Coordinates of C-alpha atoms in Angstrom, one line a residue:
X1 CA 2.0 12.3 -19.7
X2 CA 4.6 12.9 -22.3
X3 CA 8.3 13.7 -21.8
X4 CA 7.7 17.4 -21.7
X5 CA 5.0 17.0 -19.0
X6 CA 7.4 14.7 -17.0
X7 CA 10.0 17.4 -17.2
X8 CA 7.6 20.1 -15.9
X9 CA 6.6 17.8 -13.0
X10 CA 10.3 17.0 -12.2
X11 CA 11.3 20.6 -12.3
X12 CA 8.4 21.5 -10.0
X13 CA 9.4 18.8 -7.5
X14 CA 13.0 20.0 -7.4
X15 CA 11.6 23.5 -6.7
X16 CA 9.7 22.2 -3.6
X17 CA 6.3 21.3 -5.1
X18 CA 4.5 18.0 -4.5
X19 CA 4.0 15.5 -7.4
X20 CA 2.0 12.3 -7.4
X21 CA 3.6 9.6 -9.6
X22 CA 3.0 5.9 -10.4
X23 CA 5.0 3.0 -9.2
X24 CA 4.6 -0.7 -9.6
X25 CA 3.1 -0.9 -6.1
X26 CA 0.8 2.2 -5.6
X27 CA 0.9 5.8 -6.6
X28 CA 3.3 7.9 -4.5
X29 CA 3.1 11.6 -3.3
X30 CA 6.6 12.8 -3.9
X31 CA 8.7 15.7 -2.5
X32 CA 12.3 16.6 -2.8
X33 CA 13.9 14.5 0.0
X34 CA 16.7 17.1 0.4
X35 CA 14.1 19.9 1.1
X36 CA 12.8 19.9 4.7
X37 CA 9.9 22.3 3.9
X38 CA 8.8 20.3 0.9
X39 CA 8.9 17.1 2.9
X40 CA 6.9 18.7 5.7
X41 CA 4.2 19.7 3.2
X42 CA 3.6 16.0 2.5
X43 CA 2.5 15.5 6.1
X44 CA 0.3 18.6 5.9
X45 CA -1.5 17.7 2.6
X46 CA -2.1 14.1 3.7
X47 CA -3.0 14.9 7.3
X48 CA -0.3 12.4 8.2
X49 CA 1.1 12.2 11.8
X50 CA 4.6 13.6 12.0
X51 CA 6.0 10.5 13.6
X52 CA 5.2 8.3 10.6
X53 CA 8.3 8.1 8.4
X54 CA 8.4 8.2 4.6
X55 CA 10.2 6.1 2.0
X56 CA 12.9 7.6 -0.2
X57 CA 12.6 6.6 -3.9
X58 CA 15.6 6.6 -6.1
X59 CA 16.0 6.2 -9.9
X60 CA 18.5 3.4 -9.6
X61 CA 20.4 1.4 -7.1
X62 CA 23.7 3.2 -7.7
X63 CA 22.3 6.2 -5.8
X64 CA 21.7 4.3 -2.6
X65 CA 25.1 5.2 -1.1
X66 CA 24.2 8.9 -1.4
X67 CA 21.3 8.6 1.1
X68 CA 22.5 6.1 3.6
X69 CA 25.4 6.0 6.1
X70 CA 26.4 2.4 5.1
X71 CA 25.1 -0.6 3.3
X72 CA 25.2 -3.8 5.3
X73 CA 26.4 -7.0 3.4
X74 CA 22.9 -8.5 3.8
X75 CA 21.4 -5.4 2.1
X76 CA 23.8 -5.8 -0.8
X77 CA 22.4 -9.3 -1.5
X78 CA 18.8 -8.1 -1.3
X79 CA 19.5 -5.1 -3.5
X80 CA 21.1 -7.4 -6.2
X81 CA 18.1 -9.8 -6.1
X82 CA 15.1 -7.5 -5.7
X83 CA 15.9 -4.0 -6.9
X84 CA 14.5 -2.3 -8.8
X85 CA 11.2 -3.7 -7.4
X86 CA 8.7 -3.7 -4.6
X87 CA 11.2 -4.0 -1.7
X88 CA 12.1 -1.2 0.7
X89 CA 15.2 -1.5 3.0
X90 CA 15.6 0.4 6.2
X91 CA 19.3 1.4 6.8
X92 CA 21.2 4.1 8.7
X93 CA 20.3 7.6 7.4
X94 CA 22.9 9.7 5.6
X95 CA 23.4 13.4 6.4
X96 CA 21.9 14.7 3.1
X97 CA 18.3 13.5 3.8
X98 CA 15.9 15.9 5.5
X99 CA 15.2 14.9 9.1
X100 CA 11.4 15.0 8.5
X101 CA 11.7 12.1 6.0
X102 CA 12.7 9.8 8.9
X103 CA 10.5 11.4 11.5
X104 CA 13.6 12.3 13.4
X105 CA 15.1 8.8 13.5
X106 CA 18.6 7.8 12.5
X107 CA 17.4 5.4 9.9
X108 CA 15.9 5.9 6.4
X109 CA 13.7 3.6 4.3
X110 CA 14.9 3.4 0.7
X111 CA 13.6 1.7 -2.5
X112 CA 14.1 1.8 -6.3
X113 CA 10.8 1.4 -8.1
X114 CA 10.6 -0.7 -11.3
X115 CA 7.8 1.2 -13.0
X116 CA 9.3 2.8 -16.2
X117 CA 7.4 6.1 -15.7
X118 CA 8.6 6.3 -12.1
X119 CA 12.2 5.7 -13.2
X120 CA 12.0 8.3 -15.9
X121 CA 10.5 10.9 -13.5
X122 CA 13.1 10.2 -10.8
X123 CA 15.9 10.4 -13.3
X124 CA 14.7 13.7 -14.6
X125 CA 14.3 15.1 -11.1
X126 CA 17.9 14.1 -10.2
X127 CA 17.1 14.2 -6.4
X128 CA 16.0 11.6 -4.0
X129 CA 12.2 11.7 -3.7
X130 CA 10.4 11.1 -0.4
X131 CA 7.0 9.6 -1.0
X132 CA 4.2 7.9 0.9
X133 CA 1.1 6.7 -0.9
X134 CA -0.8 9.6 -2.6
X135 CA -4.0 9.5 -0.5
X136 CA -5.3 11.1 2.5
X137 CA -3.9 9.5 5.7
X138 CA -5.6 6.3 6.7
X139 CA -7.5 5.9 3.4
X140 CA -7.0 3.2 0.8
X141 CA -3.9 3.6 -1.3
X142 CA -4.4 4.7 -5.0
X143 CA -3.6 2.2 -7.7
X144 CA -4.9 4.5 -10.5
X145 CA -4.4 8.2 -11.1
X146 CA -8.2 8.7 -10.7
X147 CA -7.9 7.4 -7.1
X148 CA -5.2 10.1 -6.5
X149 CA -7.6 12.8 -7.8
X150 CA -10.4 11.6 -5.5
X151 CA -8.2 12.5 -2.5
X152 CA -5.7 15.0 -3.8
X153 CA -7.5 16.9 -6.5
X154 CA -6.9 20.6 -6.0
X155 CA -4.3 20.0 -3.3
X156 CA -1.3 19.3 -5.4
X157 CA -0.1 20.7 -8.8
X158 CA 0.8 17.5 -10.6
X159 CA -0.5 14.0 -11.0
X160 CA 1.4 11.8 -13.4
X161 CA -0.9 9.2 -15.0
X162 CA 1.0 5.9 -15.5
X163 CA -2.0 3.7 -15.7
X164 CA -2.7 0.8 -13.3
X165 CA -0.2 -0.3 -10.7
X166 CA 1.0 -3.8 -11.4
X167 CA 1.3 -5.0 -7.7
X168 CA -1.5 -3.1 -6.1
X169 CA -0.1 -3.3 -2.5
X170 CA 2.6 -1.2 -0.9
X171 CA 6.2 -2.4 -0.9
X172 CA 7.7 -4.9 1.5
X173 CA 9.7 -3.0 4.2
X174 CA 12.7 -4.8 5.7
X175 CA 14.9 -3.4 8.5
X176 CA 18.5 -4.5 7.8
X177 CA 20.2 -2.5 10.5
X178 CA 20.7 -5.5 12.8
X179 CA 22.1 -9.0 12.5
X180 CA 18.6 -10.5 11.7
X181 CA 16.4 -8.6 9.2
X182 CA 13.0 -7.5 10.6
X183 CA 9.9 -7.6 8.4
X184 CA 8.2 -4.3 9.2
X185 CA 5.6 -4.5 6.5
X186 CA 4.8 -7.5 4.3
X187 CA 4.5 -7.0 0.5
X188 CA 5.1 -8.7 -2.8
X189 CA 8.6 -9.7 -1.8
X190 CA 7.8 -12.5 0.7
X191 CA 9.7 -13.7 3.8
X192 CA 10.6 -16.9 2.0
X193 CA 12.1 -15.0 -0.9
X194 CA 14.1 -12.9 1.5
X195 CA 15.4 -16.0 3.3
X196 CA 16.4 -17.5 -0.1
X197 CA 18.3 -14.4 -1.1
X198 CA 20.3 -13.7 2.1
X199 CA 20.2 -17.0 3.9
X200 CA 18.5 -15.5 7.0
X201 CA 14.8 -15.9 7.9
X202 CA 13.4 -12.4 8.7
X203 CA 11.8 -11.8 12.0
X204 CA 8.2 -10.6 11.8
X205 CA 7.4 -7.3 13.5
X206 CA 4.3 -7.3 15.7
X207 CA 2.8 -4.8 13.2
X208 CA 1.9 -2.3 15.9
X209 CA 4.0 0.2 17.9
X210 CA 3.4 2.7 20.7
X211 CA 6.7 4.6 20.3
X212 CA 8.8 5.6 17.3
X213 CA 8.5 3.4 14.2
X214 CA 10.9 2.8 11.4
X215 CA 8.4 2.1 8.6
X216 CA 5.0 3.4 7.4
X217 CA 2.0 1.2 8.0
X218 CA 2.9 0.1 11.6
X219 CA 1.4 2.5 14.1
X220 CA -1.9 3.9 12.7
X221 CA -5.0 2.6 11.1
X222 CA -4.4 2.4 7.4
X223 CA -5.9 1.5 4.0
X224 CA -9.5 2.0 5.3
X225 CA -12.5 3.0 3.2
X226 CA -15.2 5.1 4.8
X227 CA -17.5 2.0 5.2
X228 CA -16.9 -0.4 8.0
X229 CA -14.9 -3.4 6.8
X230 CA -15.8 -7.0 7.9
X231 CA -13.8 -10.1 7.0
X232 CA -15.2 -13.5 6.0
X233 CA -13.0 -16.1 7.5
X234 CA -12.7 -19.9 7.6
X235 CA -10.3 -22.8 7.4
X236 CA -11.1 -23.7 3.8
X237 CA -12.1 -21.9 0.6
X238 CA -15.7 -23.2 1.0
X239 CA -15.8 -22.1 4.6
X240 CA -14.5 -18.6 3.8
X241 CA -17.0 -18.2 1.0
X242 CA -19.9 -19.4 3.2
X243 CA -18.9 -17.0 6.1
X244 CA -18.6 -14.1 3.6
X245 CA -22.1 -14.8 2.3
X246 CA -23.5 -15.1 5.8
X247 CA -22.0 -11.8 6.8
X248 CA -23.6 -10.1 3.8
X249 CA -27.0 -11.7 4.7
X250 CA -26.7 -10.5 8.4
X251 CA -25.7 -6.9 7.4
X252 CA -28.6 -6.6 4.9
X253 CA -31.0 -7.9 7.5
X254 CA -29.7 -5.2 9.9
X255 CA -30.6 -2.6 7.3
X256 CA -27.1 -1.9 5.9
X257 CA -26.0 -1.2 2.3
X258 CA -23.3 -3.7 1.7
X259 CA -20.3 -3.9 -0.7
X260 CA -18.5 -7.2 -1.3
X261 CA -15.0 -8.1 -2.4
X262 CA -14.7 -11.9 -2.7
X263 CA -13.9 -14.9 -4.9
X264 CA -16.4 -16.2 -7.4
X265 CA -17.8 -18.9 -5.1
X266 CA -18.9 -16.4 -2.5
X267 CA -20.4 -14.2 -5.2
X268 CA -22.5 -17.1 -6.4
X269 CA -23.8 -17.8 -2.9
X270 CA -24.7 -14.1 -2.4
X271 CA -26.5 -14.0 -5.8
X272 CA -28.6 -17.1 -4.7
X273 CA -29.5 -15.2 -1.6
X274 CA -30.6 -12.2 -3.7
X275 CA -33.0 -14.4 -5.7
X276 CA -34.8 -15.2 -2.4
X277 CA -35.0 -11.5 -1.3
X278 CA -38.6 -10.1 -1.1
X279 CA -39.5 -7.8 -4.1
X280 CA -35.9 -8.0 -5.3
X281 CA -34.7 -5.6 -2.6
X282 CA -31.0 -6.3 -2.2
X283 CA -28.8 -3.3 -1.4
X284 CA -25.5 -5.2 -2.3
X285 CA -22.7 -4.2 -4.6
X286 CA -20.5 -7.2 -5.7
X287 CA -16.9 -7.2 -6.9
X288 CA -15.1 -10.4 -7.6
X289 CA -11.3 -10.9 -7.7
X290 CA -11.7 -14.2 -9.6
X291 CA -11.6 -17.9 -8.9
X292 CA -10.3 -19.7 -5.8
X293 CA -7.7 -18.2 -3.5
X294 CA -6.0 -16.0 -6.1
X295 CA -3.7 -13.8 -3.9
X296 CA -2.2 -12.1 -6.9
X297 CA -5.5 -10.8 -8.4
X298 CA -7.0 -10.2 -4.9
X299 CA -3.9 -8.0 -4.0
X300 CA -4.0 -6.1 -7.3
X301 CA -7.7 -5.3 -7.0
X302 CA -8.2 -4.8 -3.2
X303 CA -7.7 -1.0 -3.1
X304 CA -9.2 -0.6 -6.5
X305 CA -12.4 -2.3 -5.2
X306 CA -12.5 -0.1 -2.0
X307 CA -12.8 3.1 -4.1
X308 CA -16.0 2.3 -6.1
X309 CA -17.6 0.5 -3.2
X310 CA -17.2 3.6 -1.0
X311 CA -18.4 5.8 -3.9
X312 CA -21.6 3.7 -4.2
X313 CA -22.7 4.7 -0.7
X314 CA -22.4 1.3 1.1
X315 CA -21.8 1.5 4.8
X316 CA -20.4 -2.1 5.2
X317 CA -17.8 -3.8 3.0
X318 CA -17.4 -7.6 3.4
X319 CA -14.0 -8.9 2.3
X320 CA -13.2 -12.5 1.9
X321 CA -10.0 -13.6 3.6
X322 CA -7.1 -15.5 2.1
X323 CA -4.7 -18.1 3.6
X324 CA -1.7 -16.2 5.2
X325 CA 1.0 -17.6 3.0
X326 CA 3.1 -16.1 0.3
X327 CA 1.5 -12.9 -1.0
X328 CA -1.6 -13.7 1.1
X329 CA 0.4 -12.4 4.1
X330 CA 0.6 -8.9 2.6
X331 CA -3.1 -9.0 1.5
X332 CA -4.4 -10.0 4.9
X333 CA -2.1 -7.4 6.6
X334 CA -3.9 -4.7 4.5
X335 CA -7.4 -6.2 5.1
X336 CA -6.8 -6.4 8.9
X337 CA -5.5 -2.8 9.0
X338 CA -8.6 -1.7 7.1
X339 CA -11.0 -3.7 9.2
X340 CA -9.4 -3.1 12.6
X341 CA -9.5 -7.0 12.8
X342 CA -13.4 -7.2 12.6
X343 CA -14.3 -10.7 11.4
X344 CA -18.0 -10.6 12.1
X345 CA -17.7 -13.5 14.5

């Protein structure tokens, strides 16, 4: 989209319309965060529960004081280190932000995306923009504009195409309202990086909640394709590849059409199984994220893999697990949310 198109989209957003736009993490579904009715329309279009708060996106960090009541010293350090970028901070909400953004809570989640198209769009809009991921509630997040169109086509007036999302997973969400930061949702900014930046190790949230929540991604099933997701697990790369292949074999034997998202080693094992299949009957669709335990490529491609696998008509998707360290923590968080913790064991 050219500058004239961005201006049209920005003007529409200010006027109360919804606009999907790219960020470095995933595509967002934006509304004017100062307009209560516009924000409520996000929940309606997505089919999103009203107690699941949104994230406010700003063009630059200098605007943060306009949407929060105060900025804790710890937050200042984190803003200087990680913004703009894939970090969201939960702070006390300022009076200007529509109540629906925070699902009625006294806090607000804020971030400044680093994607140049997002920055240009937000600057043109000139208002804070509330935005969850631009997909139907519970479905995989979109990392390309075409993914947005699959879920949102005909439901919203503008989709800004900014190409592929660099990170591929939603932002890290960190609650900094207390003395110890709380990691509400893991992402590309890791717990170790947060500790290095502010000198305090963040406490991990349990990841689930029965009452009000301060962050998206905590209370409901998220990131899930239509197919049932199973996870290949193990203590080593070889064991994870083997279990992934075994799950595929079991599901095919049970009469299922199977999609696979795994490292090259598991893909090779599955192809060997295919050679032994009678009459070449092997209803399996394979997508590899590369060699070894590559958490960067696996994270970038996870949601992008879910979309074509779903479209191919599979009813099972087997995903190879990664060690839960570094970016692997965020990757496995999304995999577990999508699978409802089904490991096939």
